[in-house]
GROMACS .gro file of C-alpha atoms in nm:
model
  201
    1MET     CA    1  -0.008  -0.013   0.002
    2VAL     CA    2   0.137   0.367  -0.094
    3VAL     CA    3   0.045   0.624   0.159
    4THR     CA    4  -0.022   0.915  -0.041
    5GLN     CA    5   0.127   1.267   0.062
    6GLU     CA    6  -0.225   1.393   0.129
    7LEU     CA    7  -0.306   1.107   0.380
    8ARG     CA    8   0.035   1.188   0.554
    9GLN     CA    9  -0.044   1.549   0.593
   10ALA     CA   10  -0.383   1.465   0.738
   11LEU     CA   11  -0.234   1.222   0.984
   12ASP     CA   12   0.018   1.468   1.089
   13GLN     CA   13  -0.245   1.701   1.167
   14GLU     CA   14  -0.429   1.490   1.401
   15PRO     CA   15  -0.350   1.575   1.765
   16GLY     CA   16  -0.312   1.217   1.847
   17VAL     CA   17  -0.095   0.922   1.777
   18ALA     CA   18  -0.182   0.745   1.439
   19CYS     CA   19  -0.078   0.483   1.188
   20VAL     CA   20  -0.186   0.314   0.876
   21LEU     CA   21  -0.227  -0.053   0.840
   22ASP     CA   22  -0.235  -0.235   0.509
   23LEU     CA   23  -0.491  -0.517   0.450
   24ASP     CA   24  -0.255  -0.758   0.610
   25GLY     CA   25  -0.237  -0.554   0.928
   26VAL     CA   26   0.109  -0.452   0.863
   27ILE     CA   27   0.212  -0.099   0.990
   28VAL     CA   28   0.314   0.113   0.666
   29HIS     CA   29   0.286   0.478   0.828
   30CYS     CA   30   0.319   0.643   1.159
   31ASN     CA   31   0.226   1.002   1.224
   32LYS     CA   32   0.465   1.264   1.363
   33ASN     CA   33   0.324   1.214   1.705
   34TRP     CA   34   0.414   0.847   1.719
   35ASP     CA   35   0.754   0.877   1.876
   36ASP     CA   36   0.664   1.171   2.103
   37ALA     CA   37   0.416   0.950   2.273
   38VAL     CA   38   0.626   0.654   2.358
   39PRO     CA   39   0.690   0.677   2.729
   40ALA     CA   40   1.033   0.714   2.870
   41GLY     CA   41   1.186   0.355   2.962
   42THR     CA   42   0.933   0.165   2.730
   43ILE     CA   43   1.090  -0.169   2.662
   44GLY     CA   44   1.069  -0.339   2.325
   45PRO     CA   45   1.055  -0.213   1.956
   46VAL     CA   46   0.802   0.067   1.980
   47ARG     CA   47   0.972   0.361   1.788
   48SER     CA   48   0.837   0.431   1.435
   49ALA     CA   49   1.150   0.315   1.268
   50GLN     CA   50   1.092  -0.023   1.460
   51VAL     CA   51   0.743  -0.093   1.403
   52LEU     CA   52   0.712   0.016   1.020
   53GLY     CA   53   0.686  -0.301   0.823
   54GLN     CA   54   0.577  -0.507   1.122
   55PRO     CA   55   0.235  -0.660   1.214
   56TRP     CA   56   0.039  -0.412   1.435
   57VAL     CA   57  -0.079  -0.713   1.653
   58GLY     CA   58   0.288  -0.826   1.685
   59ALA     CA   59   0.338  -0.592   1.986
   60ILE     CA   60   0.024  -0.727   2.164
   61GLN     CA   61   0.104  -0.970   2.450
   62GLY     CA   62  -0.113  -1.266   2.583
   63SER     CA   63  -0.461  -1.383   2.553
   64MET     CA   64  -0.580  -1.052   2.412
   65ARG     CA   65  -0.385  -1.075   2.080
   66SER     CA   66  -0.670  -1.284   1.918
   67TYR     CA   67  -0.916  -1.012   2.020
   68TYR     CA   68  -0.709  -0.755   1.848
   69GLU     CA   69  -0.693  -0.976   1.546
   70ARG     CA   70  -1.061  -1.000   1.540
   71LEU     CA   71  -1.099  -0.617   1.591
   72LEU     CA   72  -0.880  -0.539   1.291
   73THR     CA   73  -1.069  -0.803   1.065
   74ARG     CA   74  -1.389  -0.615   1.155
   75ALA     CA   75  -1.248  -0.287   1.065
   76ILE     CA   76  -1.132  -0.408   0.751
   77ASN     CA   77  -1.477  -0.554   0.664
   78LEU     CA   78  -1.672  -0.220   0.745
   79PRO     CA   79  -1.893  -0.099   0.484
   80PRO     CA   80  -1.740   0.146   0.219
   81ASP     CA   81  -1.896   0.441   0.392
   82PRO     CA   82  -1.691   0.768   0.462
   83GLY     CA   83  -1.822   0.764   0.844
   84ALA     CA   84  -1.727   0.410   0.886
   85GLY     CA   85  -1.519   0.324   1.188
   86LEU     CA   86  -1.520   0.157   1.508
   87VAL     CA   87  -1.359   0.266   1.850
   88HIS     CA   88  -1.204   0.055   2.114
   89VAL     CA   89  -1.132   0.164   2.489
   90SER     CA   90  -0.885   0.031   2.722
   91GLU     CA   91  -0.611   0.143   2.971
   92CYS     CA   92  -0.259   0.254   2.935
   93ASN     CA   93  -0.121   0.334   3.267
   94THR     CA   94   0.206   0.465   3.374
   95PRO     CA   95   0.370   0.430   3.739
   96SER     CA   96   0.187   0.733   3.852
   97LEU     CA   97  -0.131   0.766   3.638
   98VAL     CA   98  -0.430   0.581   3.529
   99ARG     CA   99  -0.530   0.665   3.162
  100ARG     CA  100  -0.775   0.550   2.939
  101SER     CA  101  -0.678   0.518   2.589
  102THR     CA  102  -0.920   0.497   2.264
  103ALA     CA  103  -0.834   0.359   1.937
  104ARG     CA  104  -1.026   0.447   1.645
  105PHE     CA  105  -1.021   0.232   1.339
  106ALA     CA  106  -1.135   0.397   0.999
  107PRO     CA  107  -1.093   0.221   0.680
  108LEU     CA  108  -0.931   0.390   0.404
  109PHE     CA  109  -1.104   0.375   0.059
  110VAL     CA  110  -0.938   0.494  -0.259
  111ASP     CA  111  -1.243   0.582  -0.448
  112GLU     CA  112  -1.613   0.610  -0.448
  113GLY     CA  113  -1.633   0.244  -0.584
  114GLY     CA  114  -1.532   0.157  -0.217
  115ARG     CA  115  -1.204  -0.011  -0.294
  116LEU     CA  116  -1.026  -0.057   0.031
  117LEU     CA  117  -0.677   0.027   0.093
  118GLY     CA  118  -0.612  -0.036   0.442
  119VAL     CA  119  -0.710   0.102   0.791
  120ALA     CA  120  -0.603   0.427   0.991
  121VAL     CA  121  -0.565   0.388   1.360
  122THR     CA  122  -0.612   0.689   1.575
  123TYR     CA  123  -0.522   0.676   1.944
  124GLY     CA  124  -0.610   0.901   2.219
  125LEU     CA  125  -0.561   0.953   2.583
  126LEU     CA  126  -0.762   1.068   2.869
  127GLU     CA  127  -0.599   1.074   3.231
  128LEU     CA  128  -0.836   0.937   3.467
  129GLY     CA  129  -0.626   1.050   3.781
  130SER     CA  130  -0.373   0.934   4.013
  131ALA     CA  131  -0.289   0.561   4.030
  132ARG     CA  132  -0.247   0.588   4.401
  133GLU     CA  133  -0.610   0.736   4.450
  134LEU     CA  134  -0.785   0.493   4.186
  135TYR     CA  135  -0.597   0.158   4.252
  136GLY     CA  136  -0.373   0.222   4.558
  137ILE     CA  137  -0.015   0.145   4.512
  138SER     CA  138   0.118  -0.184   4.647
  139GLU     CA  139   0.465  -0.128   4.834
  140ARG     CA  140   0.539  -0.508   4.761
  141SER     CA  141   0.830  -0.572   4.536
  142PRO     CA  142   0.734  -0.706   4.187
  143ASP     CA  143   0.936  -1.023   4.288
  144ALA     CA  144   0.691  -1.111   4.545
  145TYR     CA  145   0.438  -1.151   4.269
  146ARG     CA  146   0.650  -1.451   4.110
  147ASN     CA  147   0.489  -1.786   4.108
  148SER     CA  148   0.691  -2.131   4.175
  149HIS     CA  149   0.822  -2.112   3.800
  150GLY     CA  150   0.965  -1.736   3.854
  151ILE     CA  151   0.689  -1.594   3.644
  152VAL     CA  152   0.497  -1.279   3.723
  153THR     CA  153   0.139  -1.226   3.565
  154GLN     CA  154   0.062  -0.878   3.456
  155CYS     CA  155  -0.267  -0.762   3.317
  156SER     CA  156  -0.235  -0.663   2.955
  157CYS     CA  157  -0.476  -0.376   2.999
  158CYS     CA  158  -0.436  -0.197   3.361
  159ARG     CA  159  -0.085  -0.349   3.396
  160ARG     CA  160  -0.146  -0.455   3.781
  161LEU     CA  161   0.024  -0.788   3.892
  162ARG     CA  162  -0.177  -1.071   4.021
  163ARG     CA  163  -0.086  -1.217   4.362
  164THR     CA  164   0.014  -1.586   4.374
  165ASP     CA  165  -0.196  -1.658   4.675
  166ASP     CA  166  -0.546  -1.546   4.543
  167SER     CA  167  -0.700  -1.369   4.237
  168THR     CA  168  -0.625  -1.006   4.355
  169TRP     CA  169  -0.422  -0.781   4.123
  170ASP     CA  170  -0.233  -0.491   4.273
  171PHE     CA  171  -0.099  -0.179   4.113
  172VAL     CA  172   0.287  -0.211   4.155
  173ALA     CA  173   0.448   0.123   4.023
  174ASP     CA  174   0.802  -0.039   4.018
  175ALA     CA  175   0.686  -0.288   3.788
  176LEU     CA  176   0.554  -0.036   3.528
  177SER     CA  177   0.872   0.203   3.556
  178SER     CA  178   1.132  -0.074   3.523
  179GLY     CA  179   0.988  -0.338   3.334
  180LEU     CA  180   0.971  -0.691   3.431
  181PRO     CA  181   1.175  -1.009   3.321
  182ARG     CA  182   0.964  -1.340   3.279
  183VAL     CA  183   0.614  -1.198   3.255
  184SER     CA  184   0.308  -1.365   3.136
  185HIS     CA  185   0.017  -1.139   3.035
  186GLY     CA  186  -0.326  -1.209   3.146
  187ILE     CA  187  -0.632  -0.996   3.185
  188CYS     CA  188  -0.793  -0.911   3.533
  189ASP     CA  189  -1.152  -0.950   3.590
  190THR     CA  190  -1.216  -0.581   3.621
  191CYS     CA  191  -1.060  -0.489   3.272
  192LEU     CA  192  -1.245  -0.797   3.128
  193ALA     CA  193  -1.583  -0.670   3.228
  194VAL     CA  194  -1.522  -0.311   3.170
  195TYR     CA  195  -1.325  -0.325   2.856
  196TYR     CA  196  -1.379  -0.655   2.704
  197PRO     CA  197  -1.727  -0.759   2.786
  198ASP     CA  198  -1.762  -0.982   2.480
  199GLU     CA  199  -1.471  -1.201   2.594
  200ALA     CA  200  -1.626  -1.232   2.934
  201ALA     CA  201  -1.936  -1.363   2.782
   0.00000   0.00000   0.00000
């Protein structure tokens, strides 16, 4: 897919972060806000130069990957209508803030006949408040959450850690600021009910 100069300019005028995916779900363009939005200390290939040419779902961890694959398929199969699109809401938290993120998927059509080129994904963030106030901050070490195999389970959405002795999920700021080795990604009951109700059914 060739990203036209007009599309590049339109995406660069977006106040949020945006990218364009081809019909195979591969990232073919990131707007000028992409790299500025990457939080300091983020681990993994997330800069625009690293993600171009990579599958969009490639960076999604754990059990939610299949959900996002289905979401992308739904976006690709939307009708050829200029207003067509869908929005997904989740969390994208930092060590101190709880933030709600949105991802709007809009199909890109090349002509009035409805020939689909790809999908534009535009992200937005809304700060909900202090992590300490909304979740409480656990003072436990991230290593206290390791199971007998040395693995920590982290919610893919809110990034809280699951205790090994019960189903409680705690917000551990140190786990978000430094990154964790040997992490398994799951989804906590709260995020499943709030952000992924179709998966909970």
